[in-house]
């Protein structure tokens, strides 16, 4: 009797699980077919491919590119975006000397406290400080950016699908809404009601196609690179700052992979040794034959 009850209970739960799975699958498929087409679903573009030296399991940092990317961030992006999880002293990993790090830190004003009065003030940064926000609070940030708070960029390439490729595509992806088309289909022809709000900008790589941030990189030579470096075109500057943000999001990536491969090799070698030792230890022991019934 107990066995029968157990079998029936098992069948009940199995049917319930299958019903829930089937119902969810049907609902999902139905939504996919019945979902109303929108400008966002039809004209949102996937990020373009971006190949960086740090990509892949054997990637390494291109320190020259990271320094160029930091220069772009400092001269262009830092006016609106912070790097609150990056300390100035971390820049030494990019090849900057101790004196250069101190000079870079001193070029930023960070929140401080007046030791005489105890009042809040600002002071030149120290290597131990973190990159400050350009705004005192979110209210000020919204007031200066068309009611949008510029996000912190420290982990941006980890927070967005396709990471550095997304950042690069976004920075170079601003388009004219009136003329933009895909496969001969124009946005305004397919969706006449779609508009860019006042103060907004059309960018097909952004999720809802409209972004509050104006194009930050607008012309070649906007940032002056050192002699011997690539020409600072808009595309090159976007690549460099994307590589830099890939580093800020995961500064230990290259070191981790460099340590990981020897560890995997050691584990494989140890596994082979353990298997050979097992065969050696048990070689002289023959399994007993089962007795005949």
Short mmCIF file of N, CA, C and O in Angstrom, two decimals, residues 8-124:
data_model
loop_
_atom_site.label_atom_id
_atom_site.label_comp_id
_atom_site.label_asym_id
_atom_site.label_seq_id
_atom_site.Cartn_x
_atom_site.Cartn_y
_atom_site.Cartn_z
N UNK A 8 2.14 6.73 -6.89
CA UNK A 8 1.15 7.73 -7.30
C UNK A 8 1.63 9.16 -7.02
O UNK A 8 1.42 10.06 -7.84
N UNK A 9 2.27 9.35 -5.87
CA UNK A 9 2.79 10.68 -5.54
C UNK A 9 3.88 11.09 -6.53
O UNK A 9 3.93 12.25 -6.98
N UNK A 10 4.74 10.14 -6.88
CA UNK A 10 5.79 10.43 -7.85
C UNK A 10 5.22 10.78 -9.20
O UNK A 10 5.68 11.72 -9.86
N UNK A 11 4.20 10.05 -9.65
CA UNK A 11 3.55 10.35 -10.92
C UNK A 11 2.91 11.73 -10.90
O UNK A 11 2.96 12.48 -11.88
N UNK A 12 2.28 12.06 -9.76
CA UNK A 12 1.62 13.37 -9.65
C UNK A 12 2.63 14.51 -9.81
O UNK A 12 2.42 15.45 -10.58
N UNK A 13 3.75 14.40 -9.09
CA UNK A 13 4.76 15.46 -9.17
C UNK A 13 5.41 15.51 -10.55
O UNK A 13 5.73 16.58 -11.06
N UNK A 14 5.61 14.36 -11.18
CA UNK A 14 6.19 14.33 -12.52
C UNK A 14 5.28 15.01 -13.52
O UNK A 14 5.72 15.81 -14.36
N UNK A 15 3.97 14.71 -13.43
CA UNK A 15 3.01 15.34 -14.32
C UNK A 15 2.96 16.85 -14.07
O UNK A 15 2.88 17.65 -15.02
N UNK A 16 3.01 17.25 -12.80
CA UNK A 16 2.97 18.67 -12.47
C UNK A 16 4.18 19.41 -13.05
O UNK A 16 4.05 20.51 -13.60
N UNK A 17 5.36 18.79 -12.93
CA UNK A 17 6.56 19.42 -13.47
C UNK A 17 6.49 19.53 -14.98
O UNK A 17 6.81 20.56 -15.57
N UNK A 18 6.07 18.45 -15.66
CA UNK A 18 5.95 18.46 -17.11
C UNK A 18 4.92 19.49 -17.57
O UNK A 18 5.13 20.19 -18.57
N UNK A 19 3.81 19.60 -16.85
CA UNK A 19 2.78 20.57 -17.21
C UNK A 19 3.31 21.99 -17.08
O UNK A 19 3.10 22.83 -17.96
N UNK A 20 4.03 22.27 -15.98
CA UNK A 20 4.59 23.61 -15.77
C UNK A 20 5.61 23.94 -16.84
O UNK A 20 5.63 25.05 -17.38
N UNK A 21 6.45 22.96 -17.18
CA UNK A 21 7.46 23.19 -18.20
C UNK A 21 6.81 23.46 -19.56
O UNK A 21 7.16 24.39 -20.28
N UNK A 22 5.84 22.62 -19.91
CA UNK A 22 5.16 22.79 -21.20
C UNK A 22 4.40 24.09 -21.28
O UNK A 22 4.43 24.78 -22.30
N UNK A 23 3.72 24.46 -20.18
CA UNK A 23 2.96 25.71 -20.16
C UNK A 23 3.89 26.91 -20.32
O UNK A 23 3.60 27.85 -21.06
N UNK A 24 5.05 26.86 -19.63
CA UNK A 24 6.01 27.97 -19.75
C UNK A 24 6.61 28.06 -21.14
O UNK A 24 6.80 29.15 -21.68
N UNK A 25 6.90 26.88 -21.74
CA UNK A 25 7.48 26.88 -23.08
C UNK A 25 6.49 27.46 -24.09
O UNK A 25 6.85 28.26 -24.96
N UNK A 26 5.22 27.05 -23.97
CA UNK A 26 4.20 27.55 -24.90
C UNK A 26 4.03 29.06 -24.74
O UNK A 26 3.92 29.79 -25.73
N UNK A 27 4.03 29.52 -23.47
CA UNK A 27 3.87 30.96 -23.24
C UNK A 27 5.04 31.75 -23.81
O UNK A 27 4.86 32.81 -24.41
N UNK A 28 6.26 31.21 -23.63
CA UNK A 28 7.44 31.90 -24.13
C UNK A 28 7.44 31.96 -25.66
O UNK A 28 7.72 33.00 -26.26
N UNK A 29 7.12 30.83 -26.29
CA UNK A 29 7.07 30.80 -27.75
C UNK A 29 5.98 31.73 -28.27
O UNK A 29 6.16 32.46 -29.24
N UNK A 30 4.84 31.71 -27.57
CA UNK A 30 3.74 32.58 -27.98
C UNK A 30 4.11 34.04 -27.89
O UNK A 30 3.81 34.84 -28.78
N UNK A 31 4.81 34.40 -26.83
CA UNK A 31 5.24 35.79 -26.68
C UNK A 31 6.21 36.18 -27.78
O UNK A 31 6.19 37.30 -28.28
N UNK A 32 7.08 35.22 -28.16
CA UNK A 32 8.04 35.52 -29.22
C UNK A 32 7.36 35.79 -30.53
O UNK A 32 7.79 36.66 -31.31
N UNK A 33 6.27 35.06 -30.85
CA UNK A 33 5.59 35.25 -32.11
C UNK A 33 4.58 36.39 -32.09
O UNK A 33 4.35 37.05 -33.09
N UNK A 34 3.98 36.58 -30.91
CA UNK A 34 2.91 37.57 -30.82
C UNK A 34 3.39 38.93 -30.34
O UNK A 34 2.62 39.88 -30.34
N UNK A 35 4.65 39.01 -29.93
CA UNK A 35 5.16 40.27 -29.41
C UNK A 35 5.11 41.35 -30.48
O UNK A 35 5.54 41.15 -31.62
N UNK A 36 4.59 42.47 -30.12
CA UNK A 36 4.47 43.57 -31.07
C UNK A 36 5.84 44.08 -31.47
O UNK A 36 6.73 44.27 -30.64
N UNK A 37 6.03 44.30 -32.75
CA UNK A 37 7.29 44.82 -33.24
C UNK A 37 7.42 46.29 -32.86
O UNK A 37 6.49 47.07 -32.99
N UNK A 38 8.61 46.63 -32.39
CA UNK A 38 8.90 48.02 -32.01
C UNK A 38 10.18 48.45 -32.69
O UNK A 38 10.95 47.63 -33.22
N UNK A 39 10.42 49.74 -32.65
CA UNK A 39 11.67 50.26 -33.24
C UNK A 39 12.87 49.67 -32.52
O UNK A 39 13.90 49.36 -33.14
N UNK A 40 12.73 49.50 -31.20
CA UNK A 40 13.84 48.95 -30.41
C UNK A 40 14.15 47.51 -30.82
O UNK A 40 15.32 47.12 -30.93
N UNK A 41 13.12 46.70 -31.02
CA UNK A 41 13.35 45.29 -31.38
C UNK A 41 13.83 45.12 -32.81
O UNK A 41 14.53 44.16 -33.13
N UNK A 42 13.48 46.05 -33.69
CA UNK A 42 13.81 45.92 -35.11
C UNK A 42 15.13 46.59 -35.49
O UNK A 42 15.80 46.14 -36.42
N UNK A 43 15.51 47.65 -34.76
CA UNK A 43 16.68 48.43 -35.19
C UNK A 43 17.81 48.48 -34.16
O UNK A 43 18.77 49.21 -34.36
N UNK A 44 17.67 47.71 -33.09
CA UNK A 44 18.78 47.64 -32.13
C UNK A 44 19.88 46.76 -32.69
O UNK A 44 19.63 45.63 -33.11
N UNK A 45 21.10 47.25 -32.72
CA UNK A 45 22.22 46.54 -33.32
C UNK A 45 23.07 45.83 -32.27
O UNK A 45 23.27 46.34 -31.16
N UNK A 46 23.58 44.66 -32.66
CA UNK A 46 24.52 43.94 -31.81
C UNK A 46 25.89 44.61 -31.91
O UNK A 46 26.27 45.06 -33.00
N UNK A 47 26.64 44.70 -30.82
CA UNK A 47 27.96 45.36 -30.88
C UNK A 47 28.86 44.74 -31.95
O UNK A 47 28.87 43.54 -32.16
N UNK A 48 29.62 45.62 -32.59
CA UNK A 48 30.57 45.15 -33.60
C UNK A 48 31.75 44.46 -32.93
O UNK A 48 32.09 44.73 -31.78
N UNK A 49 32.37 43.57 -33.65
CA UNK A 49 33.48 42.78 -33.10
C UNK A 49 34.66 43.71 -32.80
O UNK A 49 35.00 44.60 -33.58
N UNK A 50 35.27 43.48 -31.65
CA UNK A 50 36.44 44.25 -31.24
C UNK A 50 37.50 43.28 -30.74
O UNK A 50 37.27 42.55 -29.77
N UNK A 51 38.64 43.27 -31.37
CA UNK A 51 39.72 42.36 -30.99
C UNK A 51 40.78 43.14 -30.22
O UNK A 51 41.43 44.03 -30.77
N UNK A 52 40.95 42.79 -28.95
CA UNK A 52 41.96 43.41 -28.11
C UNK A 52 43.06 42.40 -27.79
O UNK A 52 42.82 41.18 -27.79
N UNK A 53 44.22 42.90 -27.50
CA UNK A 53 45.34 42.03 -27.17
C UNK A 53 45.08 41.22 -25.91
O UNK A 53 45.63 40.13 -25.73
N UNK A 54 44.22 41.72 -25.06
CA UNK A 54 43.92 41.03 -23.79
C UNK A 54 42.86 39.94 -23.95
O UNK A 54 42.57 39.22 -22.99
N UNK A 55 42.28 39.80 -25.13
CA UNK A 55 41.23 38.81 -25.34
C UNK A 55 41.83 37.40 -25.35
O UNK A 55 42.99 37.20 -25.69
N UNK A 56 40.99 36.42 -25.01
CA UNK A 56 41.40 35.03 -25.12
C UNK A 56 42.16 34.53 -23.90
O UNK A 56 42.59 35.31 -23.04
N UNK A 57 42.36 33.21 -23.83
CA UNK A 57 43.01 32.62 -22.66
C UNK A 57 44.50 32.93 -22.56
O UNK A 57 45.11 32.71 -21.52
N UNK A 58 45.11 33.41 -23.64
CA UNK A 58 46.54 33.72 -23.60
C UNK A 58 46.78 35.22 -23.83
O UNK A 58 47.88 35.63 -24.21
N UNK A 59 45.76 36.03 -23.61
CA UNK A 59 45.87 37.46 -23.86
C UNK A 59 46.79 38.16 -22.88
O UNK A 59 47.03 37.68 -21.75
N UNK A 60 47.34 39.27 -23.30
CA UNK A 60 48.19 40.11 -22.44
C UNK A 60 47.74 41.57 -22.60
O UNK A 60 47.10 41.93 -23.60
N UNK A 61 48.10 42.38 -21.63
CA UNK A 61 47.74 43.79 -21.70
C UNK A 61 48.66 44.52 -22.65
O UNK A 61 49.88 44.32 -22.63
N UNK A 62 48.10 45.37 -23.48
CA UNK A 62 48.87 46.29 -24.31
C UNK A 62 49.00 47.58 -23.51
O UNK A 62 48.11 48.43 -23.52
N UNK A 63 50.12 47.73 -22.78
CA UNK A 63 50.26 48.85 -21.86
C UNK A 63 50.21 50.20 -22.58
O UNK A 63 49.66 51.17 -22.04
N UNK A 64 50.75 50.26 -23.78
CA UNK A 64 50.69 51.52 -24.52
C UNK A 64 49.24 51.89 -24.83
O UNK A 64 48.84 53.06 -24.72
N UNK A 65 48.44 50.90 -25.21
CA UNK A 65 47.03 51.17 -25.49
C UNK A 65 46.28 51.55 -24.22
O UNK A 65 45.43 52.44 -24.24
N UNK A 66 46.60 50.89 -23.11
CA UNK A 66 45.93 51.22 -21.86
C UNK A 66 46.26 52.65 -21.42
O UNK A 66 45.39 53.36 -20.89
N UNK A 67 47.49 53.07 -21.64
CA UNK A 67 47.84 54.45 -21.30
C UNK A 67 47.11 55.44 -22.20
O UNK A 67 46.66 56.50 -21.73
N UNK A 68 46.99 55.10 -23.47
CA UNK A 68 46.22 55.98 -24.37
C UNK A 68 44.75 56.01 -23.93
O UNK A 68 44.11 57.07 -23.94
N UNK A 69 44.22 54.85 -23.55
CA UNK A 69 42.83 54.80 -23.10
C UNK A 69 42.62 55.61 -21.85
O UNK A 69 41.58 56.29 -21.70
N UNK A 70 43.58 55.56 -20.94
CA UNK A 70 43.47 56.38 -19.73
C UNK A 70 43.51 57.86 -20.09
O UNK A 70 42.78 58.68 -19.49
N UNK A 71 44.33 58.21 -21.06
CA UNK A 71 44.39 59.61 -21.49
C UNK A 71 43.04 60.07 -22.04
O UNK A 71 42.58 61.18 -21.75
N UNK A 72 42.38 59.20 -22.82
CA UNK A 72 41.06 59.54 -23.35
C UNK A 72 40.07 59.68 -22.20
O UNK A 72 39.26 60.62 -22.17
N UNK A 73 40.12 58.75 -21.25
CA UNK A 73 39.21 58.86 -20.10
C UNK A 73 39.45 60.17 -19.36
O UNK A 73 38.50 60.90 -19.03
N UNK A 74 40.70 60.47 -19.08
CA UNK A 74 41.03 61.65 -18.28
C UNK A 74 40.61 62.94 -18.97
O UNK A 74 40.08 63.86 -18.32
N UNK A 75 40.84 63.03 -20.29
CA UNK A 75 40.58 64.27 -21.00
C UNK A 75 39.15 64.40 -21.52
O UNK A 75 38.70 65.50 -21.83
N UNK A 76 38.44 63.27 -21.63
CA UNK A 76 37.09 63.32 -22.20
C UNK A 76 36.05 62.78 -21.21
O UNK A 76 35.12 63.49 -20.82
N UNK A 77 36.22 61.54 -20.80
CA UNK A 77 35.17 60.87 -20.02
C UNK A 77 35.08 61.34 -18.57
O UNK A 77 34.00 61.33 -17.99
N UNK A 78 36.23 61.73 -17.98
CA UNK A 78 36.24 62.09 -16.57
C UNK A 78 35.39 63.31 -16.27
O UNK A 78 35.06 63.57 -15.10
N UNK A 79 35.02 64.08 -17.28
CA UNK A 79 34.18 65.26 -17.05
C UNK A 79 32.79 64.86 -16.56
O UNK A 79 32.11 65.66 -15.92
N UNK A 80 32.36 63.63 -16.86
CA UNK A 80 31.02 63.18 -16.47
C UNK A 80 31.02 61.87 -15.68
O UNK A 80 30.10 61.63 -14.90
N UNK A 81 32.01 61.01 -15.90
CA UNK A 81 31.99 59.66 -15.33
C UNK A 81 33.11 59.45 -14.32
O UNK A 81 34.23 59.91 -14.51
N UNK A 82 32.77 58.74 -13.26
CA UNK A 82 33.75 58.42 -12.22
C UNK A 82 34.32 57.02 -12.43
O UNK A 82 33.84 56.24 -13.26
N UNK A 83 35.36 56.73 -11.65
CA UNK A 83 35.96 55.38 -11.57
C UNK A 83 36.15 55.07 -10.09
O UNK A 83 37.26 54.96 -9.60
N UNK A 84 35.03 54.94 -9.39
CA UNK A 84 35.09 54.90 -7.93
C UNK A 84 35.75 53.65 -7.37
O UNK A 84 36.07 53.61 -6.18
N UNK A 85 35.96 52.61 -8.17
CA UNK A 85 36.60 51.40 -7.67
C UNK A 85 38.07 51.31 -8.10
O UNK A 85 38.71 50.28 -7.90
N UNK A 86 38.59 52.37 -8.68
CA UNK A 86 39.98 52.39 -9.13
C UNK A 86 40.73 53.45 -8.34
O UNK A 86 40.33 54.62 -8.31
N UNK A 87 41.83 53.05 -7.72
CA UNK A 87 42.68 54.00 -6.98
C UNK A 87 43.76 54.52 -7.92
O UNK A 87 44.17 53.85 -8.87
N UNK A 88 44.23 55.72 -7.64
CA UNK A 88 45.29 56.30 -8.48
C UNK A 88 46.53 55.41 -8.49
O UNK A 88 47.20 55.27 -9.51
N UNK A 89 46.83 54.79 -7.36
CA UNK A 89 48.03 53.96 -7.30
C UNK A 89 47.93 52.71 -8.19
O UNK A 89 48.93 52.12 -8.54
N UNK A 90 46.70 52.34 -8.55
CA UNK A 90 46.53 51.20 -9.44
C UNK A 90 47.12 51.46 -10.82
O UNK A 90 47.42 50.53 -11.56
N UNK A 91 47.29 52.74 -11.16
CA UNK A 91 47.81 53.09 -12.48
C UNK A 91 49.27 52.66 -12.66
O UNK A 91 49.77 52.63 -13.79
N UNK A 92 49.92 52.35 -11.57
CA UNK A 92 51.31 51.87 -11.69
C UNK A 92 51.37 50.56 -12.49
O UNK A 92 52.39 50.26 -13.11
N UNK A 93 50.26 49.81 -12.51
CA UNK A 93 50.21 48.58 -13.29
C UNK A 93 50.22 48.86 -14.79
O UNK A 93 50.47 47.95 -15.58
N UNK A 94 49.95 50.10 -15.18
CA UNK A 94 49.94 50.47 -16.59
C UNK A 94 51.31 50.96 -17.05
O UNK A 94 51.46 51.36 -18.21
N UNK A 95 52.27 50.95 -16.16
CA UNK A 95 53.62 51.38 -16.52
C UNK A 95 53.98 52.78 -16.07
O UNK A 95 55.06 53.27 -16.39
N UNK A 96 53.11 53.43 -15.32
CA UNK A 96 53.42 54.77 -14.82
C UNK A 96 54.35 54.66 -13.61
O UNK A 96 54.19 53.76 -12.77
N UNK A 97 55.29 55.58 -13.52
CA UNK A 97 56.21 55.60 -12.38
C UNK A 97 55.51 56.18 -11.15
O UNK A 97 54.41 56.74 -11.24
N UNK A 98 56.16 56.05 -10.01
CA UNK A 98 55.59 56.58 -8.77
C UNK A 98 55.38 58.08 -8.85
O UNK A 98 54.34 58.60 -8.42
N UNK A 99 56.33 58.78 -9.45
CA UNK A 99 56.20 60.23 -9.59
C UNK A 99 55.05 60.59 -10.52
O UNK A 99 54.30 61.55 -10.27
N UNK A 100 54.89 59.83 -11.60
CA UNK A 100 53.79 60.09 -12.53
C UNK A 100 52.44 59.84 -11.88
O UNK A 100 51.48 60.59 -12.10
N UNK A 101 52.35 58.79 -11.07
CA UNK A 101 51.10 58.50 -10.37
C UNK A 101 50.76 59.62 -9.41
O UNK A 101 49.60 60.06 -9.33
N UNK A 102 51.76 60.12 -8.69
CA UNK A 102 51.51 61.23 -7.77
C UNK A 102 51.04 62.48 -8.52
O UNK A 102 50.14 63.19 -8.06
N UNK A 103 51.64 62.73 -9.67
CA UNK A 103 51.24 63.90 -10.46
C UNK A 103 49.82 63.75 -10.99
O UNK A 103 49.04 64.71 -11.00
N UNK A 104 49.48 62.55 -11.44
CA UNK A 104 48.12 62.30 -11.94
C UNK A 104 47.10 62.49 -10.82
O UNK A 104 46.07 63.14 -11.00
N UNK A 105 47.41 61.93 -9.64
CA UNK A 105 46.49 62.06 -8.51
C UNK A 105 46.30 63.51 -8.11
O UNK A 105 45.19 63.96 -7.81
N UNK A 106 47.40 64.26 -8.11
CA UNK A 106 47.32 65.68 -7.70
C UNK A 106 46.50 66.50 -8.68
O UNK A 106 46.02 67.59 -8.32
N UNK A 107 46.31 66.02 -9.89
CA UNK A 107 45.52 66.74 -10.87
C UNK A 107 44.02 66.61 -10.66
O UNK A 107 43.24 67.26 -11.36
N UNK A 108 43.60 65.77 -9.72
CA UNK A 108 42.18 65.59 -9.40
C UNK A 108 41.90 66.18 -8.02
O UNK A 108 42.73 66.09 -7.11
N UNK A 109 40.72 66.76 -7.88
CA UNK A 109 40.26 67.25 -6.59
C UNK A 109 39.36 66.20 -5.96
O UNK A 109 38.38 65.76 -6.57
N UNK A 110 39.70 65.76 -4.75
CA UNK A 110 38.93 64.74 -4.06
C UNK A 110 38.32 65.32 -2.79
O UNK A 110 38.84 66.31 -2.24
N UNK A 111 37.20 64.75 -2.31
CA UNK A 111 36.59 65.25 -1.07
C UNK A 111 37.54 65.10 0.12
O UNK A 111 38.26 64.11 0.24
N UNK A 112 37.55 66.10 0.97
CA UNK A 112 38.40 66.07 2.15
C UNK A 112 37.74 66.79 3.32
O UNK A 112 36.62 67.29 3.21
N UNK A 113 38.46 66.86 4.43
CA UNK A 113 37.99 67.54 5.63
C UNK A 113 39.06 68.53 6.08
O UNK A 113 40.24 68.18 6.19
N UNK A 114 38.65 69.75 6.31
CA UNK A 114 39.58 70.77 6.82
C UNK A 114 39.96 70.40 8.25
O UNK A 114 39.09 70.34 9.14
N UNK A 115 41.24 70.13 8.51
CA UNK A 115 41.63 69.71 9.87
C UNK A 115 41.45 70.80 10.92
O UNK A 115 41.39 70.51 12.12
N UNK A 116 41.36 72.03 10.49
CA UNK A 116 41.23 73.13 11.45
C UNK A 116 39.77 73.40 11.83
O UNK A 116 39.46 73.68 12.99
N UNK A 117 38.89 73.31 10.84
CA UNK A 117 37.48 73.62 11.09
C UNK A 117 36.57 72.39 11.10
O UNK A 117 35.45 72.46 11.60
N UNK A 118 37.05 71.29 10.53
CA UNK A 118 36.22 70.09 10.45
C UNK A 118 35.20 70.13 9.34
O UNK A 118 34.37 69.23 9.21
N UNK A 119 35.24 71.20 8.53
CA UNK A 119 34.28 71.33 7.44
C UNK A 119 34.75 70.56 6.21
O UNK A 119 35.95 70.38 5.99
N UNK A 120 33.76 70.12 5.42
CA UNK A 120 34.09 69.41 4.19
C UNK A 120 34.69 70.37 3.17
O UNK A 120 34.25 71.50 3.03
N UNK A 121 35.69 69.88 2.47
CA UNK A 121 36.32 70.67 1.41
C UNK A 121 36.88 69.73 0.35
O UNK A 121 36.57 68.53 0.37
N UNK A 122 37.64 70.24 -0.53
CA UNK A 122 38.31 69.41 -1.53
C UNK A 122 39.81 69.64 -1.43
O UNK A 122 40.26 70.70 -0.99
N UNK A 123 40.56 68.64 -1.86
CA UNK A 123 42.02 68.73 -1.81
C UNK A 123 42.59 67.97 -2.99
O UNK A 123 41.91 67.14 -3.60
N UNK A 124 43.84 68.22 -3.35
CA UNK A 124 44.47 67.44 -4.41
C UNK A 124 44.55 65.96 -4.02
O UNK A 124 44.76 65.61 -2.86
#
